[in-house]
Short mmCIF file of C-alpha atoms and ligand atoms in Angstrom, two decimals:
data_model
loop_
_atom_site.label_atom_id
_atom_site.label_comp_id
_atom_site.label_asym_id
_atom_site.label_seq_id
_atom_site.Cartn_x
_atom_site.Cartn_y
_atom_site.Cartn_z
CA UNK S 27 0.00 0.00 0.00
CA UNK S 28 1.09 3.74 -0.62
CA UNK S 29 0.46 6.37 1.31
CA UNK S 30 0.82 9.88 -0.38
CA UNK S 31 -1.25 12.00 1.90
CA UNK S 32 1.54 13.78 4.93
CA UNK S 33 -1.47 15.07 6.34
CA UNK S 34 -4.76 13.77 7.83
CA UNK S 35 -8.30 15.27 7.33
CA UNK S 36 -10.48 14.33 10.27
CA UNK S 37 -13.37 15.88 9.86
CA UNK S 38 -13.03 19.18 8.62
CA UNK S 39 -9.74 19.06 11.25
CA UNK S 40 -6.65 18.58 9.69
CA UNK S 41 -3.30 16.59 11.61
CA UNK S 42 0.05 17.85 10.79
CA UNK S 43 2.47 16.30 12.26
CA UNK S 44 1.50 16.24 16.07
CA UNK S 45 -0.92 19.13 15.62
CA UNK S 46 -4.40 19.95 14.59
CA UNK S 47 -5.57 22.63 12.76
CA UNK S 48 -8.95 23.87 11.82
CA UNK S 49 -10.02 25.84 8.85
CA UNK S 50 -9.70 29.54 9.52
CA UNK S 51 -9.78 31.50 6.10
CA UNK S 52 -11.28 30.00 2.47
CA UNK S 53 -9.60 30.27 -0.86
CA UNK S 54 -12.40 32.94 -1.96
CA UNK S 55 -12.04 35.56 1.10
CA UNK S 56 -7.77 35.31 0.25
CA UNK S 57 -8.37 35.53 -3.48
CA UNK S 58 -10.93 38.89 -2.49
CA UNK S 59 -8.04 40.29 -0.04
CA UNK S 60 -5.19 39.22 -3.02
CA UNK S 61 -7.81 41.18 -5.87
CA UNK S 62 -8.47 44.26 -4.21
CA UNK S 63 -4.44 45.04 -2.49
CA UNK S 64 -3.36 44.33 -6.45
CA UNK S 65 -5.94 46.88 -7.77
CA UNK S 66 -4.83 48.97 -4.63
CA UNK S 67 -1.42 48.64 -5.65
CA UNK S 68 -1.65 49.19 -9.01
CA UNK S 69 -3.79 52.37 -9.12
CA UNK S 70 -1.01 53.85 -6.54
CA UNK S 71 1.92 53.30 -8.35
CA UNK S 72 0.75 54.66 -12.09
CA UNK S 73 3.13 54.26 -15.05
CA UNK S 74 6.11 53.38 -12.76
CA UNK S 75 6.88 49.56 -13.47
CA UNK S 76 7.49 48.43 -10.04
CA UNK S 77 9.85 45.20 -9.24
CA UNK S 78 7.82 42.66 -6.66
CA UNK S 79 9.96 40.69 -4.40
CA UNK S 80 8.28 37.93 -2.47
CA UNK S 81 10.16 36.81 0.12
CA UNK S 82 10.36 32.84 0.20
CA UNK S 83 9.20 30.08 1.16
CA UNK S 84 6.01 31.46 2.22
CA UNK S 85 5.08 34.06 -0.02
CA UNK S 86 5.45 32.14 -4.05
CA UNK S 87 1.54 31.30 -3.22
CA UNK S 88 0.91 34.81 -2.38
CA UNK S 89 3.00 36.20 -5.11
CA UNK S 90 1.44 33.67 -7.98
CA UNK S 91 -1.82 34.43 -7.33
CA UNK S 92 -1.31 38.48 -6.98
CA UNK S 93 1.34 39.13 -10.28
CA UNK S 94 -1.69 37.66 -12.35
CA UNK S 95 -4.21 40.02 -10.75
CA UNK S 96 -1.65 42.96 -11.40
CA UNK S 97 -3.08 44.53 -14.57
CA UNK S 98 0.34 46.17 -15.93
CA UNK S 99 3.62 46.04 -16.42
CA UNK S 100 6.11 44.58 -13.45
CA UNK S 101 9.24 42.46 -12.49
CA UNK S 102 8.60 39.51 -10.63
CA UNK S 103 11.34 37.90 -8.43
CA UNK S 104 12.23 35.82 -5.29
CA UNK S 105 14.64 36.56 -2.03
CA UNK S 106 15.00 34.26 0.74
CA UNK S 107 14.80 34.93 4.83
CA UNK S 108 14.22 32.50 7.34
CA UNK S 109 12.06 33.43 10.29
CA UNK S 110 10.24 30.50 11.19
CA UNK S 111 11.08 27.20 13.20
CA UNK S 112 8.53 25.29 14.52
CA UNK S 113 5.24 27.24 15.54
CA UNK S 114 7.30 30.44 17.60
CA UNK S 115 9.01 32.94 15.86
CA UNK S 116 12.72 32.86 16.60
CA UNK S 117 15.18 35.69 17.23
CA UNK S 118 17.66 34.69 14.96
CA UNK S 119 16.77 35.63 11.22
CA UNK S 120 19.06 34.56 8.19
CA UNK S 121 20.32 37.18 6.22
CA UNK S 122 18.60 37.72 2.61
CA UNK S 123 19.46 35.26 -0.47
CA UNK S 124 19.01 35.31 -3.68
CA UNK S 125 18.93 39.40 -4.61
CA UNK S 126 20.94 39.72 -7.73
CA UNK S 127 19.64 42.30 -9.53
CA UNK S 128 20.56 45.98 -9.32
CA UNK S 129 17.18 47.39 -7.33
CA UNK S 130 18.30 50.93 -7.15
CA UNK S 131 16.39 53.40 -8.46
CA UNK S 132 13.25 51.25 -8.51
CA UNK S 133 10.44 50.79 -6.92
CA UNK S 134 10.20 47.98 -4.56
CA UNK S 135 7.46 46.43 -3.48
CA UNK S 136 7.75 43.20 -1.29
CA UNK S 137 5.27 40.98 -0.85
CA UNK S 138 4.97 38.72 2.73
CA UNK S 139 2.65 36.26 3.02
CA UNK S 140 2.36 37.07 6.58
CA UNK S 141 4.05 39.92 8.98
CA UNK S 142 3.68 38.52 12.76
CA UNK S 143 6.12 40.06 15.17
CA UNK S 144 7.79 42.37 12.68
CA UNK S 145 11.72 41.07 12.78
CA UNK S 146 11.38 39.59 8.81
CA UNK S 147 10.60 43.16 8.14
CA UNK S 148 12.78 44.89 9.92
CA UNK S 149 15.43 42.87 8.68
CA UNK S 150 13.98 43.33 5.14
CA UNK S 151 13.56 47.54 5.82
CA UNK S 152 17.77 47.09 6.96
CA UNK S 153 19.14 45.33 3.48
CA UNK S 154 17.34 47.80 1.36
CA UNK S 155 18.35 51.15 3.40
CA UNK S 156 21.66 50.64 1.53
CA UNK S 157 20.06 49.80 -2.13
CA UNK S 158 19.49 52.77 -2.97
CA UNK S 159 15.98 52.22 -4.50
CA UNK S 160 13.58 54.73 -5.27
CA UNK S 161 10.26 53.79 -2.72
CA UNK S 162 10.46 50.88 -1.05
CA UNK S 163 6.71 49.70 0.21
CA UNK S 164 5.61 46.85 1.89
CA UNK S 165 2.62 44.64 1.16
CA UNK S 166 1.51 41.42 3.17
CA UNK S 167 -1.41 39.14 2.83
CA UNK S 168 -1.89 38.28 6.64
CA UNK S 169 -0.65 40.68 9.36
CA UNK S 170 -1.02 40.05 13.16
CA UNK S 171 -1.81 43.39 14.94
CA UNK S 172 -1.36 41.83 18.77
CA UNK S 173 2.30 40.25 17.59
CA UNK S 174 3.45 43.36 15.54
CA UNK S 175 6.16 45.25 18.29
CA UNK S 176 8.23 47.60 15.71
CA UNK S 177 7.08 50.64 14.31
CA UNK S 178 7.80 50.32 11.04
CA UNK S 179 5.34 51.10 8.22
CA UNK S 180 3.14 48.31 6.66
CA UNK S 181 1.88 50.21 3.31
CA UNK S 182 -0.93 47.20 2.35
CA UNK S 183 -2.42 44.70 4.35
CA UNK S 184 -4.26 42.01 3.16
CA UNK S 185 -6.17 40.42 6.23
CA UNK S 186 -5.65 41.36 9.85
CA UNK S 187 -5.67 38.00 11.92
CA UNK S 188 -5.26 36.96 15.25
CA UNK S 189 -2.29 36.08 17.14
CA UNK S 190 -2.89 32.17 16.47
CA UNK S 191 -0.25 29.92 14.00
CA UNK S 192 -1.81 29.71 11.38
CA UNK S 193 -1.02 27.65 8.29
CA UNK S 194 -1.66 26.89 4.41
CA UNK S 195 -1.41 28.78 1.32
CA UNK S 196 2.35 28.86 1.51
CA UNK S 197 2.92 28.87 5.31
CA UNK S 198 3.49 25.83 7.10
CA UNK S 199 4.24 23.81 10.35
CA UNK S 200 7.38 22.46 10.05
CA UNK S 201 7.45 21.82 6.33
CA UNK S 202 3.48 20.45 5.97
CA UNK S 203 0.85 22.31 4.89
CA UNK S 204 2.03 25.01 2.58
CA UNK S 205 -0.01 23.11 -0.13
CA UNK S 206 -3.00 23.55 1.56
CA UNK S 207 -5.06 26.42 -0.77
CA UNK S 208 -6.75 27.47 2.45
CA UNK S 209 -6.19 28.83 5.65
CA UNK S 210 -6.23 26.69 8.82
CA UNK S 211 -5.37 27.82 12.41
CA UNK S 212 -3.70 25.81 14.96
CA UNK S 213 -6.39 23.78 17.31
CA UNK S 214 -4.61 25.07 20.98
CA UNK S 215 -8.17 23.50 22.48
CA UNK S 216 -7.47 20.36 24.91
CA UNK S 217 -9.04 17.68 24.14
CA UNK S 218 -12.35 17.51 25.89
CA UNK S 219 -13.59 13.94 27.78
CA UNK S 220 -17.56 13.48 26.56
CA UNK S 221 -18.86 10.52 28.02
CA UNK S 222 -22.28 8.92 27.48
CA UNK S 223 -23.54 7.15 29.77
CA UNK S 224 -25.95 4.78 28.69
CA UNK S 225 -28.33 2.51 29.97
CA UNK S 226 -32.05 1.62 30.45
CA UNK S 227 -33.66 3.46 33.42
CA UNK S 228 -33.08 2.67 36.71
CA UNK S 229 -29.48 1.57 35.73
CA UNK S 230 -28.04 4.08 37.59
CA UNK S 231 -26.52 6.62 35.63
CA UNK S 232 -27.39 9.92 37.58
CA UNK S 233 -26.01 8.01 40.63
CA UNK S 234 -22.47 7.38 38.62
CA UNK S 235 -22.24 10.32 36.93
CA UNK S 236 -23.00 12.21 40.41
CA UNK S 237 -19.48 10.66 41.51
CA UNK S 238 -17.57 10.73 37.93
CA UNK S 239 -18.26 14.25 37.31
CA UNK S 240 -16.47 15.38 40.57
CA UNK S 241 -13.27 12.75 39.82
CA UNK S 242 -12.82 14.01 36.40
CA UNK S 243 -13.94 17.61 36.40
CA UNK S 244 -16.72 16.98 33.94
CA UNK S 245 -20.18 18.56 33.97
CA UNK S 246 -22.75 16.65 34.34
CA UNK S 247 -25.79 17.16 32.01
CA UNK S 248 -29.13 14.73 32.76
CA UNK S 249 -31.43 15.63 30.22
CA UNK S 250 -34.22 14.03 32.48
CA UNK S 251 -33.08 16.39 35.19
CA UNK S 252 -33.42 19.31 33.11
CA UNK S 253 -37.08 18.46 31.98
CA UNK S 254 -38.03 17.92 35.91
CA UNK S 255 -36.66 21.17 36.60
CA UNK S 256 -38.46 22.86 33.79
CA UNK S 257 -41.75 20.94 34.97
CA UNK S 258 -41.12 22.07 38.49
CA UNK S 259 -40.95 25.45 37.21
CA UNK S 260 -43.47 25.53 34.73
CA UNK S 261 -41.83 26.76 32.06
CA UNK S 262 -43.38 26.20 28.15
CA UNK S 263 -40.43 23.61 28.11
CA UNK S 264 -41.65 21.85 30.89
CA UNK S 265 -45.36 22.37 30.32
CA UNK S 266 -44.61 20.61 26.93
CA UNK S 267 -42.70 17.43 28.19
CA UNK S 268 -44.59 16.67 31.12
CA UNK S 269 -47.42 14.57 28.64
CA UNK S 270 -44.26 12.56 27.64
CA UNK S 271 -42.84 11.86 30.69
CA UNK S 272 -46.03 11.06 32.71
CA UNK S 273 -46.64 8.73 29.97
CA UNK S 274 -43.75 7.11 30.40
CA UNK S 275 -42.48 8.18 26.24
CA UNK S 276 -39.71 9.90 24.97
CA UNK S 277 -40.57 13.84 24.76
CA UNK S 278 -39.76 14.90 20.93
CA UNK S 279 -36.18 14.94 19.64
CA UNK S 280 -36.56 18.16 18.51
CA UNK S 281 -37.47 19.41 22.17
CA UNK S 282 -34.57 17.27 23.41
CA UNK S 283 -31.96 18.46 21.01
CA UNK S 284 -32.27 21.60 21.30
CA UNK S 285 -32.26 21.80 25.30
CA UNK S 286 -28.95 19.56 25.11
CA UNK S 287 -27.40 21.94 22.94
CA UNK S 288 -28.37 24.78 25.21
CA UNK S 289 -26.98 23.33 28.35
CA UNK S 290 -23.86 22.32 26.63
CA UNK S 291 -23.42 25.69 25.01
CA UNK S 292 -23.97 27.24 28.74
CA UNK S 293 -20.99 25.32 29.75
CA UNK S 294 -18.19 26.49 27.16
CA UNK S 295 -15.10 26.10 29.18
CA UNK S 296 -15.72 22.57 30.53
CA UNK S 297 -12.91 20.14 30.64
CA UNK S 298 -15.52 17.86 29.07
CA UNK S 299 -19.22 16.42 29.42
CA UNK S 300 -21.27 13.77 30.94
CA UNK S 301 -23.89 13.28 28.69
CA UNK S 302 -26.76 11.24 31.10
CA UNK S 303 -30.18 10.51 29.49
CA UNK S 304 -29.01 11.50 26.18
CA UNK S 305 -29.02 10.66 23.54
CA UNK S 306 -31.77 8.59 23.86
CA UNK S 307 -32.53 7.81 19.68
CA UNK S 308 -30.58 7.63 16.72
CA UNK S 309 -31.64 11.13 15.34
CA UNK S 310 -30.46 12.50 18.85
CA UNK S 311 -27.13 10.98 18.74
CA UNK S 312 -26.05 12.23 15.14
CA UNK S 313 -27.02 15.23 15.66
CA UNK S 314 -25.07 15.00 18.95
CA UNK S 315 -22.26 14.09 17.09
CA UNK S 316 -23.02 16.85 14.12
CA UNK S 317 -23.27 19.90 17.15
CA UNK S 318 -19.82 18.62 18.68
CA UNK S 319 -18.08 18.36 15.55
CA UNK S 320 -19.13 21.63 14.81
CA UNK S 321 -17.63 22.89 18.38
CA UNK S 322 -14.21 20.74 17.66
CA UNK S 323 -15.84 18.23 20.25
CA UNK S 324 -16.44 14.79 20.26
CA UNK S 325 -17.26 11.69 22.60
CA UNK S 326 -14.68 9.80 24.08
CA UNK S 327 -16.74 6.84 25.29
CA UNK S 328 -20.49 5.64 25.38
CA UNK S 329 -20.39 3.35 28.71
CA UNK S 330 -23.62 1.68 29.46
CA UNK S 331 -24.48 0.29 32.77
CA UNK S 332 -26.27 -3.28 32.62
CA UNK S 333 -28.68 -4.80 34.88
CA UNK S 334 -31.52 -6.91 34.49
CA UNK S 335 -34.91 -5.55 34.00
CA UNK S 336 -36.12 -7.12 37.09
CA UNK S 337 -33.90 -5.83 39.23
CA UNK S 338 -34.20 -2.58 37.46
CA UNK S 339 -38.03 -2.26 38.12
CA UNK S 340 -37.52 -2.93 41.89
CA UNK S 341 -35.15 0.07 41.60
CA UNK S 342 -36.81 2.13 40.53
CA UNK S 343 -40.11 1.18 42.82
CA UNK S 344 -37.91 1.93 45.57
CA UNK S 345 -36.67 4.97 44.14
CA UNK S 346 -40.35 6.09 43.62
CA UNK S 347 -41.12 5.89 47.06
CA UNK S 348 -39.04 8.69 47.98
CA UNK S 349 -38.36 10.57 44.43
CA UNK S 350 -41.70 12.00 44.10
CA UNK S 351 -41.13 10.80 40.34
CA UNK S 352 -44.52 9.80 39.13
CA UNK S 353 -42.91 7.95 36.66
CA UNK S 354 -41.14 5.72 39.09
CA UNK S 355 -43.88 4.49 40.91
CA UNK S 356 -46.28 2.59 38.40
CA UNK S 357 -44.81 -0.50 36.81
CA UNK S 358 -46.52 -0.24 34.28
CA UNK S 359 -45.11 3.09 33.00
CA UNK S 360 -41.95 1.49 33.24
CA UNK S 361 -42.68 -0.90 31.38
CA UNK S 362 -43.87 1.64 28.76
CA UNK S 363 -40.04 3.40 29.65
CA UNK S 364 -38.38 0.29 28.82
CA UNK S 365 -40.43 -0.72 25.72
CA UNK S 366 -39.20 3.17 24.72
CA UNK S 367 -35.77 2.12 25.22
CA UNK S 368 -35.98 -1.46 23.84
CA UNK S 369 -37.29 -0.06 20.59
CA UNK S 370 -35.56 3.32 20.01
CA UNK S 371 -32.67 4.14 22.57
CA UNK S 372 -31.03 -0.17 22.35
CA UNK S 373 -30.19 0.41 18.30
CA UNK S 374 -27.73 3.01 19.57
CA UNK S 375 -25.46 0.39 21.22
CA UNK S 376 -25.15 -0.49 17.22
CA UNK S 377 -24.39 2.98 16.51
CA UNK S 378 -21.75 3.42 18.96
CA UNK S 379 -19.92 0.08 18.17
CA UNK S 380 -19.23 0.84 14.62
CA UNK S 381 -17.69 4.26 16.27
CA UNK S 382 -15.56 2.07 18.04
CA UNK S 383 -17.20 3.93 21.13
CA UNK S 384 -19.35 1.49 22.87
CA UNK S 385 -18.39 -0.09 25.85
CA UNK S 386 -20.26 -1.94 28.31
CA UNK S 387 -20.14 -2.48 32.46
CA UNK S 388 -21.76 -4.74 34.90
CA UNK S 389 -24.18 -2.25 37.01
CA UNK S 390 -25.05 -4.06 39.28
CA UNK S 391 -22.66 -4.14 42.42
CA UNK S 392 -22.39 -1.40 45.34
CA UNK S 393 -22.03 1.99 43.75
CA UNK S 394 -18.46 1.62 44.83
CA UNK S 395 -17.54 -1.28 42.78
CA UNK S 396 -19.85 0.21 39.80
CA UNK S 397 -17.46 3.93 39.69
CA UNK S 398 -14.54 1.69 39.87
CA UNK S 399 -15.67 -0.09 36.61
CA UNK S 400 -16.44 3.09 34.88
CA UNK S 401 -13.23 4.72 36.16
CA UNK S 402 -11.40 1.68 35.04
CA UNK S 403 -12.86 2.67 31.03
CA UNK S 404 -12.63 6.22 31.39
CA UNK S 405 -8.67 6.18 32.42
CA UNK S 406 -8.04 3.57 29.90
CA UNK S 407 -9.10 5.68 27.03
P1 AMP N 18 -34.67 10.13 33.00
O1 AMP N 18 -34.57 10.94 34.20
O2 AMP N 18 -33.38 10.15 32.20
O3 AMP N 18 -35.13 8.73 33.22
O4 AMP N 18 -35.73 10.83 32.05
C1 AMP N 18 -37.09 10.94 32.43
C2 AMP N 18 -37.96 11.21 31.24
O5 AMP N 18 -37.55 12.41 30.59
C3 AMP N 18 -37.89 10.16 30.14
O6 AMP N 18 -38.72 9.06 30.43
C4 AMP N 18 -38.34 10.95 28.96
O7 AMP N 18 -39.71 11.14 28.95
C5 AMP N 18 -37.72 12.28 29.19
N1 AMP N 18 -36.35 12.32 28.57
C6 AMP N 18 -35.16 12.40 29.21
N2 AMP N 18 -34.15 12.38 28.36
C7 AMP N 18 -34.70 12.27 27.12
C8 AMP N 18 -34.18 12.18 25.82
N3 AMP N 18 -32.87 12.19 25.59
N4 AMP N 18 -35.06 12.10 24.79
C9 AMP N 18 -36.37 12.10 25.00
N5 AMP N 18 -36.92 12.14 26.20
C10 AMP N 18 -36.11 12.24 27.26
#
């Protein structure tokens, strides 16, 4: 087998070497940015024929792509500087390579691909105070206001970014990525533990996740909970689900995906998510999957807890006792629960296996020995 690809697309995430990076800025809004600075250019320098001097590696994308939007007369060529190693900027910049033709008199105009902290360009400003050209100006596609620390002037600038590595269109990590005819910024985001925990009612998941969330810093999101609440405080959520749920049925996904999203979305700088009650069908758990993807999420694990449905209904009788849950104290509604989650939560176990995701633990056991078998799954991933 051959492998040609250097770099991975997962999802709309790309790896480079040991990094990801996520797209940042399209081909169109850099060909825009590339369009107007050459028309910008061009109408400011008149009849002069100016020479262009893109300063390598980075800039030949930059350079292509704006020579063949400049509608007149002009010199084209290359120089070389170093100022990049790894993802920081480094002090040390190489002189300039590759200048052999007599500048002076002319006007200059270099073009960067990207101007962070400034030391390219003052370097660049240095070597042509003694060529004795005529007006040297600067152009750059990218420029990063925050990183900028010199006071020298920047005559055209493509597209102010952020202080984030960025790479593509000619820039790269450590040699990847220049290829790339987009923009893609570096993914600085830990990676987030989301963990489902699954499991017919009664299994015990609130209990678990009531310990797990504390061990692992997670929040803990029970979409049941969040329906009881809004019942309790009768909201037009809770007003709607409470037919459902006194029935014993699944309120709509709709309802359901929507409130998940909201609590997780209230919760933006979580170390990561347990995800208790949900999802609970198949449409919930791809569009699970679709809103975390979108967020540069994803789940870890799907751990169900599994007990027999006998011992399960005495659970949950004795639960009722004391819960005030109306659904917990009529078999026969749980019944109705389990048929729910026989016919539309169980093909999810299916789902999750052929993510690799699914994994399975014996719930029954003190709650001791039932966190220790969870932990034991959660540390191992
Ligand atoms: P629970 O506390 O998880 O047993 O949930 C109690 C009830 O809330 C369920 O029987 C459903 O009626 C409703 N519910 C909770 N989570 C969901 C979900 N993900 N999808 C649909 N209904 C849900």
């Amino acid at each position: 087998m051959v492998i040609f690809a250097t770099y991975k697309k997962i999802g709309k995430v790309i790896k480079l070497h040991d990094k990801y990076f996520k797209p940042f800025i399209s081909a169109q809004e850099i060909d825009v940015a590339i369009t107007k600075m050459a028309s910008k250019i061009s109408e400011e320098l008149g009849d002069e024929i100016p020479v262009f001097i893109g300063v390598l590696n980075g800039s030949f994308m930059v350079v292509s792509d704006f020579v063949k939007k400049y509608d007149k007369p002009c010199e084209v060529t290359f120089v070389k500087l170093a100022s990049y190693e790894g993802v920081s900027s480094t002090e040390e910049i190489q002189r300039l390579v590759g200048l052999n033709q007599d500048v002076s008199g002319r006007t200059v105009v270099i073009l960067e691909d990207i101007i962070d902290t400034g030391n390219t360009l003052e370097e660049i400003y240095d070597i042509f105070s003694e060529k004795g050209v005529k007006d040297l100006k600067i152009a750059t596609l990218f420029y990063k206001p925050e990183a900028y620390n010199k006071d020298l002037k920047i005559h055209y600038i493509g597209i102010e970014i952020p202080d984030k590595f960025i790479v593509g269109y000619g820039l790269d990590y450590d040699g990847l990525g220049r290829n790339l005819p987009e923009i893609y910024q570096i993914k600085n985001t830990q990676r987030m533990t989301n963990i489902v925990l699954f499991g017919k009612p009664g299994a015990g998941k609130g209990t678990q996740a009531e310990f797990l969330k504390t061990k692992y810093n997670l929040i803990h999101i029970s979409t049941g909970d969040v329906f009881r609440f809004n019942m309790k405080n009768d909201t037009e959520l809770g007003k709607l689900a409470k037919s459902y749920i006194e029935k014993g049925q699944l309120v709509p996904d709709e309802v359901t995906i929507n409130m998940l999203q909201a609590e997780v979305e209230k919760n933006r700088d979580a170390n990561g998510f347990i995800f208790d009650g949900f999802p609970r069908t198949t449409a919930q758990a791809k569009a699970l999957d679709v809103f975390l993807e979108d967020k540069e999420m994803d789940i870890a694990a799907t751990i169900a807890l599994e007990a027999n449905d006998d011992t399960l209904i005495e659970r949950l009788l004795e639960r009722g006792k004391t819960s005030g849950r109306a659904d917990d104290q009529d078999a026969a509604k749980i019944r109705i629960r389990f048929d729910e989650y026989n016919e539309k939560t169980s093909p999810l176990i299916d789902f999750y296996t052929a993510q690799n995701k699914f994994h399975s633990v014996n719930g029954i056991g003190t709650i001791d020995d039932i966190t220790s078998r969870l932990s034991a799954v959660i540390d191992a991933l």
